PDB file of C-alpha atoms and ligand atoms in Angstrom:
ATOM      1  CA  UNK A   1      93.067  97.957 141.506  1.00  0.00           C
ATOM      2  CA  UNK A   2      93.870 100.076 138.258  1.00  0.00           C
ATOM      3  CA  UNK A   3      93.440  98.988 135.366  1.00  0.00           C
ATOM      4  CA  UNK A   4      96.284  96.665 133.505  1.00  0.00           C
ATOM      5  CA  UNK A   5      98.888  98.125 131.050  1.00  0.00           C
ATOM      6  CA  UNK A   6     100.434  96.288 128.425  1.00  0.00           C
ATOM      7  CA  UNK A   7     103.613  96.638 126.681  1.00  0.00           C
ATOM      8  CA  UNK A   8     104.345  95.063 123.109  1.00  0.00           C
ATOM      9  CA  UNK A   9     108.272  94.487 122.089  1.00  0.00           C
ATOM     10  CA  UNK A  10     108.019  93.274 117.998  1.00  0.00           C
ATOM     11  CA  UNK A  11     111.044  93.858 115.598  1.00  0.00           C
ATOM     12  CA  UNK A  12     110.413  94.365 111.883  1.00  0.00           C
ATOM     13  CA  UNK A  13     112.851  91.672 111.054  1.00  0.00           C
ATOM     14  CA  UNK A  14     114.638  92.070 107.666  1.00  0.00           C
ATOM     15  CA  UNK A  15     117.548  92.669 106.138  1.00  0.00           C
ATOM     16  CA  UNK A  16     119.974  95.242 106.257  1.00  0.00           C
ATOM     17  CA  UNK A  17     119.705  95.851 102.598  1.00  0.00           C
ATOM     18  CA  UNK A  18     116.109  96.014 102.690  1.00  0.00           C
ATOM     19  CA  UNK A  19     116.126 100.033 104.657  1.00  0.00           C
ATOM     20  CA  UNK A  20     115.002 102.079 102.240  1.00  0.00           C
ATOM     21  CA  UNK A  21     118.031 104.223 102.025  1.00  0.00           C
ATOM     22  CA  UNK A  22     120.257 101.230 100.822  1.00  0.00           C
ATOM     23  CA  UNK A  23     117.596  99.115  98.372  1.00  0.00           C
ATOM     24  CA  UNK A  24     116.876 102.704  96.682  1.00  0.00           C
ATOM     25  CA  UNK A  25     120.453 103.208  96.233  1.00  0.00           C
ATOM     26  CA  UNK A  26     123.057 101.493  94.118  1.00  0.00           C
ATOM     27  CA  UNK A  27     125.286 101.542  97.039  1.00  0.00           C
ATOM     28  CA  UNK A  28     126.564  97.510  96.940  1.00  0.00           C
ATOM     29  CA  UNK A  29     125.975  95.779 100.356  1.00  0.00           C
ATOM     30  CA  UNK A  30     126.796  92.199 100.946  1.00  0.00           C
ATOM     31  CA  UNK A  31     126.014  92.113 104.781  1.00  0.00           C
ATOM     32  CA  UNK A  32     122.834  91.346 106.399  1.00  0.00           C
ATOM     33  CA  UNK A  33     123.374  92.707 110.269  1.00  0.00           C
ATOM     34  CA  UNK A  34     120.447  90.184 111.356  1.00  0.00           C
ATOM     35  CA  UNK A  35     123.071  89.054 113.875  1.00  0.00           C
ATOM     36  CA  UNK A  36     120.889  92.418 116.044  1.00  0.00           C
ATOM     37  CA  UNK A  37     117.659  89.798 115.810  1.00  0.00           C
ATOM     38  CA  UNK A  38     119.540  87.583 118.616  1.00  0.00           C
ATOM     39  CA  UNK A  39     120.995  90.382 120.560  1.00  0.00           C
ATOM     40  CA  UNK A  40     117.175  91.650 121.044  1.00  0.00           C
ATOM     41  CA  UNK A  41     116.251  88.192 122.056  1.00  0.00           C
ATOM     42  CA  UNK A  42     119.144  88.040 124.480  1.00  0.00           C
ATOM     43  CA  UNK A  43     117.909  91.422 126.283  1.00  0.00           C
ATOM     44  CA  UNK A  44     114.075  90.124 125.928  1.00  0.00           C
ATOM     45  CA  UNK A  45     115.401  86.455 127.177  1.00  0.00           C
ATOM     46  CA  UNK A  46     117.247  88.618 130.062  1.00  0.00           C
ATOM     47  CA  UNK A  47     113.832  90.337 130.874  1.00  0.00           C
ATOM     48  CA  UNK A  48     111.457  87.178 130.443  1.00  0.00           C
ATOM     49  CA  UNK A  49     110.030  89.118 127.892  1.00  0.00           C
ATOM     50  CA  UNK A  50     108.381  87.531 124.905  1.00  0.00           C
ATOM     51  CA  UNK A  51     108.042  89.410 121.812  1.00  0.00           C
ATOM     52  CA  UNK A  52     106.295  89.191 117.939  1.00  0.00           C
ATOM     53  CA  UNK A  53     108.799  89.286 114.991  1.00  0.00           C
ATOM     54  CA  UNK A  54     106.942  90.727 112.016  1.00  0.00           C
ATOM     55  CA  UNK A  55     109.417  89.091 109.510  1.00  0.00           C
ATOM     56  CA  UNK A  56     109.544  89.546 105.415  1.00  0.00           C
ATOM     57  CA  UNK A  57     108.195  86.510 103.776  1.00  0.00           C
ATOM     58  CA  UNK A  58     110.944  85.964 101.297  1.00  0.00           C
ATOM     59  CA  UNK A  59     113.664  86.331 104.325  1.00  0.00           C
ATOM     60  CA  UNK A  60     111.931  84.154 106.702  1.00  0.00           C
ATOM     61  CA  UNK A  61     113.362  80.823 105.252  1.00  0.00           C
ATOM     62  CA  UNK A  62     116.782  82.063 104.787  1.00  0.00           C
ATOM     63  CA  UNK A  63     116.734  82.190 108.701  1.00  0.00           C
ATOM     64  CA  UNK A  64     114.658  79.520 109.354  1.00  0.00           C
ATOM     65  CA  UNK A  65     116.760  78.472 112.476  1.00  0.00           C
ATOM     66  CA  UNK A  66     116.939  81.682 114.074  1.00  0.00           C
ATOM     67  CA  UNK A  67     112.991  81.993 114.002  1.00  0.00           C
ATOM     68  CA  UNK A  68     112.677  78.389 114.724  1.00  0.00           C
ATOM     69  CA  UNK A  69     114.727  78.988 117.911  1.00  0.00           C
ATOM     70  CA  UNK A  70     112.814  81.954 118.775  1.00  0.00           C
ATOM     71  CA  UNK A  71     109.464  80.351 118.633  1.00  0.00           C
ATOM     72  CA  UNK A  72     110.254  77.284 120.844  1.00  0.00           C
ATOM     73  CA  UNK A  73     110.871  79.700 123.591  1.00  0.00           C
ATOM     74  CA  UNK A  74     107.861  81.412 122.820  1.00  0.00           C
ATOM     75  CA  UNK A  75     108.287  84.299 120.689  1.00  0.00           C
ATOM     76  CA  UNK A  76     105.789  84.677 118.221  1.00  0.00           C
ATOM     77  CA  UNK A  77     105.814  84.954 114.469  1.00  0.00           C
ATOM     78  CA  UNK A  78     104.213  87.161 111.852  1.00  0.00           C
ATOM     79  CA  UNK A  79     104.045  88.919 108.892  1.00  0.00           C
ATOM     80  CA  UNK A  80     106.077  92.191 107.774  1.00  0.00           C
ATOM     81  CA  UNK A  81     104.555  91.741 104.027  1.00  0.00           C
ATOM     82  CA  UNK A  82     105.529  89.345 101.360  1.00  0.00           C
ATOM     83  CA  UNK A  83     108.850  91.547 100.431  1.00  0.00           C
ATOM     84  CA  UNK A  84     110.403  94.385 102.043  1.00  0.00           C
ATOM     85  CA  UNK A  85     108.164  96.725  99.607  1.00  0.00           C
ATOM     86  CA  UNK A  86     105.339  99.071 100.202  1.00  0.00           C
ATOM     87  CA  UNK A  87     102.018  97.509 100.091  1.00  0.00           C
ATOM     88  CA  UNK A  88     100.991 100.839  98.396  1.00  0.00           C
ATOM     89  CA  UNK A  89     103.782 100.228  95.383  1.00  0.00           C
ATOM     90  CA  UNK A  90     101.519  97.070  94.212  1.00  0.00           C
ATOM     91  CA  UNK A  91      98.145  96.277  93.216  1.00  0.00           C
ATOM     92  CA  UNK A  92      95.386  95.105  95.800  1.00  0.00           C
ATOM     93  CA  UNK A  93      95.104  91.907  93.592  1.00  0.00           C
ATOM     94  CA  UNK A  94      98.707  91.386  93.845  1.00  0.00           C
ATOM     95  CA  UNK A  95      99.088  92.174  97.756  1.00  0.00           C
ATOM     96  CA  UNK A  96      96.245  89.612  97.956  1.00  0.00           C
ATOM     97  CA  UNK A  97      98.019  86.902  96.365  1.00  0.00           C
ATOM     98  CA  UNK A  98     101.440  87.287  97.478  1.00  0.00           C
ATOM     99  CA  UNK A  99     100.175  87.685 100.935  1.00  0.00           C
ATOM    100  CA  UNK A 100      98.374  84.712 101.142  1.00  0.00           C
ATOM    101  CA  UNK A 101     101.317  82.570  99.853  1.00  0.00           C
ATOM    102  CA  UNK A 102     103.760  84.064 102.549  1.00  0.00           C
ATOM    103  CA  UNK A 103     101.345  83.256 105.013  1.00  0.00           C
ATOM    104  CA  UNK A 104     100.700  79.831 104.090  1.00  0.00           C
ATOM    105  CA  UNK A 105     104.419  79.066 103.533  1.00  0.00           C
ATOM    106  CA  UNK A 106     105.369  80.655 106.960  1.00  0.00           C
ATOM    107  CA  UNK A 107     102.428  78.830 108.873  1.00  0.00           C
ATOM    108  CA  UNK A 108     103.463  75.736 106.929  1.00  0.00           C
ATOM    109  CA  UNK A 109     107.161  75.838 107.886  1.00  0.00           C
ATOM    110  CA  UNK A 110     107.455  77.426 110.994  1.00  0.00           C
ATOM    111  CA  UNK A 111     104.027  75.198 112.494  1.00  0.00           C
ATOM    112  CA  UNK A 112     102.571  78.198 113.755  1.00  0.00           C
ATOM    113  CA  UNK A 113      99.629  80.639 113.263  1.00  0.00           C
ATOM    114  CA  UNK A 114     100.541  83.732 111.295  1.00  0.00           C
ATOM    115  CA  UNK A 115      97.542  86.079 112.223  1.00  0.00           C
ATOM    116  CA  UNK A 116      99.476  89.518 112.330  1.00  0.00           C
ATOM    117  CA  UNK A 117     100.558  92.245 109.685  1.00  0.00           C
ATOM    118  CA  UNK A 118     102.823  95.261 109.532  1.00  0.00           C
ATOM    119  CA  UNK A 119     103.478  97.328 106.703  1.00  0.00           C
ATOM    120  CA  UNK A 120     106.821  97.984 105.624  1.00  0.00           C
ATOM    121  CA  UNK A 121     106.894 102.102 106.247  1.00  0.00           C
ATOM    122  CA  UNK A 122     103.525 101.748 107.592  1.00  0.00           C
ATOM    123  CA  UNK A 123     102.207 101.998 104.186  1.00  0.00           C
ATOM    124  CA  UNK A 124      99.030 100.194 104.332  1.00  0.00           C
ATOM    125  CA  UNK A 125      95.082 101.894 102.948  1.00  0.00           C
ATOM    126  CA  UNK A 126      91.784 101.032 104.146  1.00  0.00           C
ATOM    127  CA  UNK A 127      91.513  98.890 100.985  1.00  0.00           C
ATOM    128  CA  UNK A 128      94.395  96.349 101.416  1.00  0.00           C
ATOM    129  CA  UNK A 129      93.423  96.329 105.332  1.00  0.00           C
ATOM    130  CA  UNK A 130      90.168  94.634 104.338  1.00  0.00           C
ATOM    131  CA  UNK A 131      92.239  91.859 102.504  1.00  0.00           C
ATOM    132  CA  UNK A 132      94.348  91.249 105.398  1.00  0.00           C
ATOM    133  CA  UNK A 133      90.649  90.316 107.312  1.00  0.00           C
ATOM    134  CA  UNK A 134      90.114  88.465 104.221  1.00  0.00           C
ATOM    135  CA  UNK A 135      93.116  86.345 104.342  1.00  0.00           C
ATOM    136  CA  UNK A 136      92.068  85.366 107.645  1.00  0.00           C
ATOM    137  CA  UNK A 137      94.641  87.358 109.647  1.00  0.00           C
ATOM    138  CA  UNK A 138      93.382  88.924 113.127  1.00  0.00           C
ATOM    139  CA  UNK A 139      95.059  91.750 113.749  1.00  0.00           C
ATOM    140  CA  UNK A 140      97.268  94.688 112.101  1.00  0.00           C
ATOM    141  CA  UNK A 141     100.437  97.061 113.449  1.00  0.00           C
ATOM    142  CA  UNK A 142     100.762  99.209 110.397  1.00  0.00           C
ATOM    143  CA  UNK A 143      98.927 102.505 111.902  1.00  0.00           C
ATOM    144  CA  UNK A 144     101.860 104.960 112.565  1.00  0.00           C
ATOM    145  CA  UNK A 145      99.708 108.087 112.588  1.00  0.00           C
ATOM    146  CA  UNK A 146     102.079 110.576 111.716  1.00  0.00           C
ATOM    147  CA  UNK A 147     101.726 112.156 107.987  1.00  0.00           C
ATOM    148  CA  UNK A 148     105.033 113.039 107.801  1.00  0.00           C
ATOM    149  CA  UNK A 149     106.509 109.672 107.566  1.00  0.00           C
ATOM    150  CA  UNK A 150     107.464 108.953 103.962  1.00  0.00           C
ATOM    151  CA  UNK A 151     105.012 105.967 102.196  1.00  0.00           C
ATOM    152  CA  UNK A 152     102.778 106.355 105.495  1.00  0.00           C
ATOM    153  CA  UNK A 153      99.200 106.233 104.776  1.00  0.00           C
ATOM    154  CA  UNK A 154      96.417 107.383 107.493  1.00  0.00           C
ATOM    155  CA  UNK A 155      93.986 104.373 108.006  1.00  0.00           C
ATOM    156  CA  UNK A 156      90.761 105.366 108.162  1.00  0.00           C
ATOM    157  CA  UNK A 157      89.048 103.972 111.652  1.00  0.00           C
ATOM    158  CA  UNK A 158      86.426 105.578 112.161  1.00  0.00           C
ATOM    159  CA  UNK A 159      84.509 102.600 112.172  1.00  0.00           C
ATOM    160  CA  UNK A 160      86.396 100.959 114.346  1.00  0.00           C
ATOM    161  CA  UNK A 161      85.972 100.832 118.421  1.00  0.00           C
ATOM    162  CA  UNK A 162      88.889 102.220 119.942  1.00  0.00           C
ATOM    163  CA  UNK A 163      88.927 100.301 123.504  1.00  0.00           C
ATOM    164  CA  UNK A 164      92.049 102.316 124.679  1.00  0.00           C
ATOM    165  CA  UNK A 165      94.285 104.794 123.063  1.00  0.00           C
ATOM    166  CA  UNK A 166      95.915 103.276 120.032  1.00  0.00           C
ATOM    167  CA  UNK A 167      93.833  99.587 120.357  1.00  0.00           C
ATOM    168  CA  UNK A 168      91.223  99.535 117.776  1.00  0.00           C
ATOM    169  CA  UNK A 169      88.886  96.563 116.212  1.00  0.00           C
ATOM    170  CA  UNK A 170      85.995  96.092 114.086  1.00  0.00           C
ATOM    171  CA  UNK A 171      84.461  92.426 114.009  1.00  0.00           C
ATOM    172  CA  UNK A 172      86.908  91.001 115.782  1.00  0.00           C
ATOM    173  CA  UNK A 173      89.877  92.557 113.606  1.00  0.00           C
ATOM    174  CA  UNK A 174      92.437  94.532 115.674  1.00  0.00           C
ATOM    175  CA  UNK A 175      94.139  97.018 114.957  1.00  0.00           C
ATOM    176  CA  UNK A 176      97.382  97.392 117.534  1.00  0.00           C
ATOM    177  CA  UNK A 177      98.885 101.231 116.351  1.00  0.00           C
ATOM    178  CA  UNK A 178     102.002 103.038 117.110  1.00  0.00           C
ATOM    179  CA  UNK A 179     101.642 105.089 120.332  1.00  0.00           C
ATOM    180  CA  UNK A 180     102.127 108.857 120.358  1.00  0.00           C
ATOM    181  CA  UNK A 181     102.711 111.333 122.207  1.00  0.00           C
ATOM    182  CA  UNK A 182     101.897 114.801 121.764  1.00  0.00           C
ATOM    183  CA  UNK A 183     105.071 117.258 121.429  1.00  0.00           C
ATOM    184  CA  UNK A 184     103.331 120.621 121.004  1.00  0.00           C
ATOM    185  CA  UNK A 185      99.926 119.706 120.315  1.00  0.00           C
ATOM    186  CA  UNK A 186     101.189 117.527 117.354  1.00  0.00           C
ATOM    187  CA  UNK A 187     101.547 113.872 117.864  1.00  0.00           C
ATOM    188  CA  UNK A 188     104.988 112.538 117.729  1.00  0.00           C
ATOM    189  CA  UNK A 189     105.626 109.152 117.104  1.00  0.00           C
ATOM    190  CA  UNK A 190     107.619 107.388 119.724  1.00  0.00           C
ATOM    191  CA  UNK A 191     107.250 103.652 119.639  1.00  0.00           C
ATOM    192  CA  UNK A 192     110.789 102.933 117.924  1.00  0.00           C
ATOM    193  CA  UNK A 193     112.491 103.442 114.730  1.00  0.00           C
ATOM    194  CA  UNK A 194     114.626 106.374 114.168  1.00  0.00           C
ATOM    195  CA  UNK A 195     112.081 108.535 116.299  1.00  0.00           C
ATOM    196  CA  UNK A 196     113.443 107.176 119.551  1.00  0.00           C
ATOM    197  CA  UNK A 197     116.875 106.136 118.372  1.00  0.00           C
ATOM    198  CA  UNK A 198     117.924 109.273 116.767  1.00  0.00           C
ATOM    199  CA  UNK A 199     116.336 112.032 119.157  1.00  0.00           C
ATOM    200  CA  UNK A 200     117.900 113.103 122.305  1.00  0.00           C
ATOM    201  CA  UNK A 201     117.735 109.950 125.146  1.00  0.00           C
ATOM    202  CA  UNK A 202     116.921 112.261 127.948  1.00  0.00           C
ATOM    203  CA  UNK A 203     114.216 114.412 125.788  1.00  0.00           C
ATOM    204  CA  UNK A 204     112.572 110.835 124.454  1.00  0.00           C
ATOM    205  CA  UNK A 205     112.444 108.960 127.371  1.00  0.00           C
ATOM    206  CA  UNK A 206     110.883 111.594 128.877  1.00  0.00           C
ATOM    207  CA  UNK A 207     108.232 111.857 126.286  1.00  0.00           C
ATOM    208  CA  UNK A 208     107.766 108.262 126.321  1.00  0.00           C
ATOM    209  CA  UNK A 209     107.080 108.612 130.258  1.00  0.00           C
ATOM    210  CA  UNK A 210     104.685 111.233 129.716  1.00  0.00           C
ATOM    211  CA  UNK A 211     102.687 109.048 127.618  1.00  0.00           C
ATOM    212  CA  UNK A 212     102.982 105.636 129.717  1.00  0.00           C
ATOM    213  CA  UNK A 213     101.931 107.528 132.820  1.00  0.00           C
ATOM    214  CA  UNK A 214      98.767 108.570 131.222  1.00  0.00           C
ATOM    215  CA  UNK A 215      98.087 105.092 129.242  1.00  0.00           C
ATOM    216  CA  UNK A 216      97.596 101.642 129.095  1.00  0.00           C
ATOM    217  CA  UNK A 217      99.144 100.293 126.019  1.00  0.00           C
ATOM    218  CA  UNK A 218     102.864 100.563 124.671  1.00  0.00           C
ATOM    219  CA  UNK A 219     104.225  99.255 121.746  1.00  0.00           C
ATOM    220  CA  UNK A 220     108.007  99.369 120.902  1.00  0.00           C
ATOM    221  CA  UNK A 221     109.662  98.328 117.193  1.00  0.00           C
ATOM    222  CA  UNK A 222     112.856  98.406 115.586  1.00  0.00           C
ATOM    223  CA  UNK A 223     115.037  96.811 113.689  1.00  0.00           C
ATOM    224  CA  UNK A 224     118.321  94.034 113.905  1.00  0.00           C
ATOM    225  CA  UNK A 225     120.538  96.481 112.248  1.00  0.00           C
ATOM    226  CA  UNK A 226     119.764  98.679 115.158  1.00  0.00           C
ATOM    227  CA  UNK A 227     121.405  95.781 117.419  1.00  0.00           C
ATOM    228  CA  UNK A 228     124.120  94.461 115.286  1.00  0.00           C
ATOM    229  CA  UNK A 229     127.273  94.304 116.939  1.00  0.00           C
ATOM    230  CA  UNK A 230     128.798  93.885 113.537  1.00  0.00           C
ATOM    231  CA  UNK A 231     130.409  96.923 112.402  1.00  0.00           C
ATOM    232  CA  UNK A 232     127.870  99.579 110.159  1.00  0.00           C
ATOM    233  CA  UNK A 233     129.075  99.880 107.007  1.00  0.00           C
ATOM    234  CA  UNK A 234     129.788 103.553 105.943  1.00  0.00           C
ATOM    235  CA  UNK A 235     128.148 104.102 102.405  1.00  0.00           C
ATOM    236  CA  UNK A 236     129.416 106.921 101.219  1.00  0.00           C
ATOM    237  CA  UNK A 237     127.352 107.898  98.329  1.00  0.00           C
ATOM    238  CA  UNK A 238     124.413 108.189 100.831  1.00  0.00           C
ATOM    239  CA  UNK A 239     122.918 111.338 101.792  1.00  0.00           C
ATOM    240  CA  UNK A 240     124.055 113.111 104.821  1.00  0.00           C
ATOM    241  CA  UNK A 241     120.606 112.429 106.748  1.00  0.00           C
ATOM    242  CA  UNK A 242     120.773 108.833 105.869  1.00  0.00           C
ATOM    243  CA  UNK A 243     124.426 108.123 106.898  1.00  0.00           C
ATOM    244  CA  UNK A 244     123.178 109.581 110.093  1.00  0.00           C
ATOM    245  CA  UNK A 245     119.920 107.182 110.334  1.00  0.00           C
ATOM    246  CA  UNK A 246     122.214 104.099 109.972  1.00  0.00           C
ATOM    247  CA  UNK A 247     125.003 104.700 112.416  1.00  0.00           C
ATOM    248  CA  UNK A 248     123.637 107.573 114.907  1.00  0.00           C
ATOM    249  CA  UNK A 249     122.819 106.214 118.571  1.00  0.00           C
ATOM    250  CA  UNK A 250     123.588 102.484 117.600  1.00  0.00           C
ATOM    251  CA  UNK A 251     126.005 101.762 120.243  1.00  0.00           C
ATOM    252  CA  UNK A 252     123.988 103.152 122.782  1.00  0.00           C
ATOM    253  CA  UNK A 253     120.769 101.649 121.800  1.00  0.00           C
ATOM    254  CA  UNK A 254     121.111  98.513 123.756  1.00  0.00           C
ATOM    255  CA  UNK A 255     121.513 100.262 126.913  1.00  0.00           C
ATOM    256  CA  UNK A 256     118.706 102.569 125.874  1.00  0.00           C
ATOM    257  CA  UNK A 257     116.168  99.787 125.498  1.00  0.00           C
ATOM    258  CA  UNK A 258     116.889  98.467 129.021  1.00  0.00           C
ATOM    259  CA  UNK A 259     116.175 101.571 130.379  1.00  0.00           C
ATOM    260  CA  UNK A 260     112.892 102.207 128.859  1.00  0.00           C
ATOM    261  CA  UNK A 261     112.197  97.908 129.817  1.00  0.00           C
ATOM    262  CA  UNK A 262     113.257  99.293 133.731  1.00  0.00           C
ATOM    263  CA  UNK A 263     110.891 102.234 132.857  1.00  0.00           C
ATOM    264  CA  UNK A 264     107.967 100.038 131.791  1.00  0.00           C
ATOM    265  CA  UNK A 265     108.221  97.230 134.447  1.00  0.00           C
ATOM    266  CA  UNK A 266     108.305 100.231 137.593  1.00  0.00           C
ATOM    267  CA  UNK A 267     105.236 101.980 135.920  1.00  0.00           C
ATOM    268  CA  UNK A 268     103.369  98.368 136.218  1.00  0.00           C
ATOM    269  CA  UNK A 269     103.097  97.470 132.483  1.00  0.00           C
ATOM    270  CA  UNK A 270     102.942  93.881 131.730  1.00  0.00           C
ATOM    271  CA  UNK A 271     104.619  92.034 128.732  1.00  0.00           C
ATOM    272  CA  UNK A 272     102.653  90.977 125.949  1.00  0.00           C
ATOM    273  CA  UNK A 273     103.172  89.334 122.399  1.00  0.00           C
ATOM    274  CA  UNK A 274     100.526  90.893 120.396  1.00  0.00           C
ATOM    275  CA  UNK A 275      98.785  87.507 120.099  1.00  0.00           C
ATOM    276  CA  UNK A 276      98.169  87.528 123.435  1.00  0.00           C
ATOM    277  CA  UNK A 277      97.132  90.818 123.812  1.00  0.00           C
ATOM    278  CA  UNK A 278      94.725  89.681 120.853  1.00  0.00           C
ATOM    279  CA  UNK A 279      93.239  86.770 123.323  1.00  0.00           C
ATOM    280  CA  UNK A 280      92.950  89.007 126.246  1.00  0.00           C
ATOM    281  CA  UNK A 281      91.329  91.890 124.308  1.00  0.00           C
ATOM    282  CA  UNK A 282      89.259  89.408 122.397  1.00  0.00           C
ATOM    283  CA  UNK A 283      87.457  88.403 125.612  1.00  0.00           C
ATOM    284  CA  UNK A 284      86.971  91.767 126.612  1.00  0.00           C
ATOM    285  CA  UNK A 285      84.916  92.518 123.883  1.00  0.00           C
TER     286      UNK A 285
HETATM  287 ZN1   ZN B 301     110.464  97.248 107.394  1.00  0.00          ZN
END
């Protein structure tokens, strides 16, 4: 028998306001769009798919219900830093101690572990990636591995073992990155975001297949505005390229997502949360 594949569905689950292209402008928006948070748990529900929300600390009691509903039926919960702001833009003291607190507070009020991480804009060092092991978490998803990404920082893993493309850990700390694929000879990132949404369905999904067919680990992200079926606000003293990352391919990103679920299921990759892919992995050790 080959050897099993895994596929990861997480949403970084904030706000609307919080995409960079709207909280660095002084464009004033009074809608949220987290209404796309239960229309990806309606297509994951549809699949019997369960998934990890990496939510913002300061949002997560605002929506207490939603993620309370979501955990009963066995989605999982963790952290997408204590505000939707670069790790990078604050001190390693601070990150330590803010961290911490959301972590508590969510484990507190939610009843549940918190024991992952993701950067918001994957902006995460070597540095504050040793206070995440410090804090007690398990495992990380902030390793995008493309330079060109704004905020992005390379880790540094060379000392870690990587067990199969894109699964890393050192001591028993994880590190579940981005997949790739290679477009070129350069690696293109094409887990989610605006890399999949915003290029070309047919030329994507095709990537994407490239890669699964050659690998055994998948992760897909993205965000509720993505899913909203509340109308997009047009903000019109955005930039052209921004206006374009908020409404392109929105209404066909539902359908798009199915297709790459169909995609996963017929190439034999099995569903994971990335807590269970941390038990699983854990054992193989
Ligand atoms: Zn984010």
């Amino acid at each position: 028998m080959s050897k099993q594949k895994y596929a990861v569905f997480t949403m970084d689950v904030e706000a609307f306001t919080d995409t960079e292209c709207i909280s660095a402008s002084s464009e004033n928006v009074n809608v949220d769009l987290l209404d796309g948070l239960d229309e990806y748990i309606k297509i994951l529900d549809k699949h019997s798919i369960k998934c990890t929300l990496f939510t913002v600390g300061s949002l997560a009691p605002k929506i207490a219900d939603k993620l309370k509903k979501a955990i009963s039926s066995g989605h999982k919960l963790a952290l997408h830093n204590f505000e939707h702001i670069a790790p990078m833009d604050v001190s390693p003291e601070v990150f330590k101690e803010k961290t911490l607190k959301a972590k508590q507070t969510l484990s507190d009020m939610f009843g549940t572990e918190i024991s992952g991480f993701r950067a918001p804009y994957f902006s995460l060092d070597n540095k504050r990636l040793e206070i995440l092991k410090e804090l007690g978490f398990k495992y990380d998803s902030s390793n995008l591995g493309f330079s060109k990404a704004r905020h992005t920082v390379n880790l540094d893993l060379s000392n870690f073992k990587e067990h199969t493309e894109g699964i890393f850990s050192d001591n028993g700390f994880f590190e579940f990155s981005m997949s790739r694929q290679k477009i070129f000879g350069m690696p293109y990132p094409i887990s989610g975001g605006g890399y999949v949404r915003l290029s070309n369905w047919g030329f994507i999904k095709g990537l994407i297949k490239q890669y699964l067919q050659r690998n055994d680990y998948y992760v897909f992200y993205l965000h509720p505005f993505e899913l909203t079926k509340q109308k997009i606000p047009v903000l019109k003293d955005l930039k052209s390229y921004d206006k374009y990352y908020l409404q392109s391919g929105i209404s066909s990103y539902k359908k798009h997502i199915e297709q790459l679920i169909v995609m996963l299921k017929n190439l034999g990759y099995e569903f994971v949360t990335f807590e269970e892919l941390y038990e699983k992995m854990s054992k193989s050790v």
